[in-house]
């Protein structure tokens, strides 16, 4: 059986950037706030771990901002460290 190669039209769709989709990234400054718990929960898994860039579709700078905001929210007891 011949091996099938992936064609251009069969490429998987890129992940959507949640920050742009929600309109948070409009001004370009630090859009992620540790007090915005509803936004930050979208970047946490069901076990409470921070999702990777591969899953969130964020740029490296945005991923760092989200990770820092999640850590600050955990320190302020707005988000759990884990959900065990």
Coordinates of N, CA and C in Angstrom, one line a residue, residues 21-81:
X21 N -9.5 36.8 19.8 CA -10.9 36.5 19.6 C -11.8 37.2 20.6
X22 N -11.4 37.4 21.8 CA -12.2 38.1 22.8 C -12.0 39.6 22.8
X23 N -11.1 40.1 21.9 CA -10.9 41.5 21.8 C -10.1 42.1 22.9
X24 N -9.4 41.3 23.6 CA -8.6 41.8 24.7 C -7.3 42.4 24.3
X25 N -6.8 42.0 23.1 CA -5.5 42.4 22.6 C -5.6 43.6 21.8
X26 N -6.6 44.5 21.9 CA -6.8 45.6 21.0 C -5.7 46.7 21.1
X27 N -5.3 47.1 22.3 CA -4.4 48.2 22.5 C -3.0 47.8 22.5
X28 N -2.6 46.5 22.6 CA -1.3 46.0 22.5 C -0.5 46.1 23.8
X29 N -1.0 46.8 24.8 CA -0.3 46.8 26.1 C -0.7 45.5 26.9
X30 N -0.2 45.4 28.1 CA -0.4 44.2 28.8 C -1.9 44.0 29.0
X31 N -2.6 43.1 28.2 CA -4.0 43.0 28.2 C -4.5 42.0 29.3
X32 N -3.6 41.2 29.8 CA -4.0 40.1 30.7 C -3.9 40.7 32.2
X33 N -5.0 40.6 32.9 CA -5.0 41.1 34.3 C -5.2 39.9 35.2
X34 N -4.5 39.8 36.3 CA -4.7 38.7 37.2 C -6.0 38.6 37.8
X35 N -6.8 39.8 37.8 CA -8.1 39.8 38.4 C -9.2 39.3 37.5
X36 N -8.9 39.2 36.2 CA -9.9 38.7 35.3 C -9.8 37.1 35.3
X37 N -10.5 36.6 36.3 CA -10.4 35.1 36.5 C -11.2 34.4 35.4
X38 N -12.2 34.9 34.9 CA -13.0 34.2 33.8 C -12.1 34.0 32.6
X39 N -11.3 35.0 32.3 CA -10.4 34.9 31.1 C -9.3 33.9 31.4
X40 N -8.7 33.9 32.6 CA -7.6 33.1 32.9 C -8.0 31.6 33.0
X41 N -9.3 31.3 33.4 CA -9.7 29.9 33.5 C -9.7 29.2 32.1
X42 N -9.8 30.0 31.1 CA -9.8 29.4 29.7 C -8.4 28.8 29.4
X43 N -7.4 29.3 30.1 CA -6.0 28.9 29.8 C -5.5 27.8 30.8
X44 N -6.5 27.3 31.6 CA -6.2 26.2 32.6 C -6.8 25.0 32.2
X45 N -6.2 23.8 32.4 CA -6.8 22.5 32.1 C -7.7 22.2 33.2
X46 N -8.4 21.1 33.1 CA -9.4 20.7 34.1 C -8.7 20.3 35.4
X47 N -7.4 20.0 35.3 CA -6.6 19.7 36.5 C -5.9 20.9 37.1
X48 N -6.1 22.0 36.5 CA -5.6 23.3 37.1 C -4.2 23.6 36.5
X49 N -3.7 23.0 35.5 CA -2.4 23.2 35.0 C -2.5 24.3 33.8
X50 N -1.5 25.0 33.6 CA -1.5 26.0 32.6 C -1.3 25.3 31.2
X51 N -2.2 25.6 30.3 CA -2.2 25.0 28.9 C -1.0 25.5 28.2
X52 N -0.4 24.7 27.3 CA 0.8 25.1 26.5 C 0.4 26.0 25.4
X53 N 1.4 26.6 24.8 CA 1.1 27.5 23.6 C 0.6 26.7 22.4
X54 N 1.0 25.5 22.3 CA 0.5 24.6 21.2 C -1.0 24.5 21.3
X55 N -1.6 24.5 22.5 CA -3.0 24.3 22.7 C -3.8 25.6 22.7
X56 N -3.2 26.7 23.2 CA -3.8 28.0 23.3 C -3.8 28.8 22.0
X57 N -2.7 28.6 21.3 CA -2.5 29.4 20.0 C -2.0 30.8 20.3
X58 N -1.5 31.1 21.5 CA -1.0 32.4 21.8 C 0.4 32.6 21.3
X59 N 0.8 33.9 21.1 CA 2.2 34.2 20.8 C 3.1 33.9 22.1
X60 N 4.4 33.8 21.9 CA 5.2 33.6 23.1 C 5.1 34.7 24.2
X61 N 5.0 35.9 23.7 CA 4.8 37.0 24.7 C 3.5 37.0 25.4
X62 N 2.5 36.7 24.7 CA 1.1 36.5 25.3 C 1.1 35.4 26.3
X63 N 1.8 34.3 25.9 CA 1.8 33.1 26.8 C 2.5 33.4 28.1
X64 N 3.6 34.2 28.0 CA 4.3 34.6 29.2 C 3.4 35.5 30.1
X65 N 2.7 36.4 29.5 CA 1.8 37.3 30.2 C 0.6 36.5 30.9
X66 N 0.1 35.5 30.2 CA -1.0 34.7 30.8 C -0.4 33.9 31.9
X67 N 0.7 33.3 31.7 CA 1.3 32.4 32.8 C 1.6 33.3 34.0
X68 N 2.1 34.5 33.8 CA 2.4 35.3 35.0 C 1.1 35.8 35.7
X69 N 0.1 36.1 34.9 CA -1.2 36.5 35.5 C -1.8 35.3 36.3
X70 N -1.7 34.1 35.8 CA -2.2 32.9 36.5 C -1.5 32.7 37.8
X71 N -0.1 32.9 37.7 CA 0.6 32.7 39.0 C 0.3 33.8 40.0
X72 N 0.1 35.0 39.5 CA -0.3 36.1 40.5 C -1.7 35.8 41.0
X73 N -2.6 35.3 40.2 CA -4.0 35.0 40.7 C -4.0 33.9 41.7
X74 N -3.1 32.9 41.5 CA -3.0 31.8 42.4 C -2.5 32.3 43.8
X75 N -1.5 33.2 43.7 CA -0.9 33.8 44.9 C -1.9 34.6 45.7
X76 N -2.9 35.2 45.0 CA -3.9 36.0 45.6 C -5.1 35.2 46.0
X77 N -5.1 33.9 45.8 CA -6.1 32.9 46.1 C -7.4 33.2 45.2
X78 N -7.2 33.7 44.0 CA -8.3 33.8 43.1 C -8.5 32.5 42.2
X79 N -7.4 31.8 42.0 CA -7.4 30.6 41.3 C -6.8 29.5 42.1
X80 N -7.2 28.2 42.0 CA -6.6 27.1 42.7 C -5.3 26.7 42.1
X81 N -4.4 26.2 42.9 CA -3.1 25.6 42.4 C -3.4 24.3 41.7

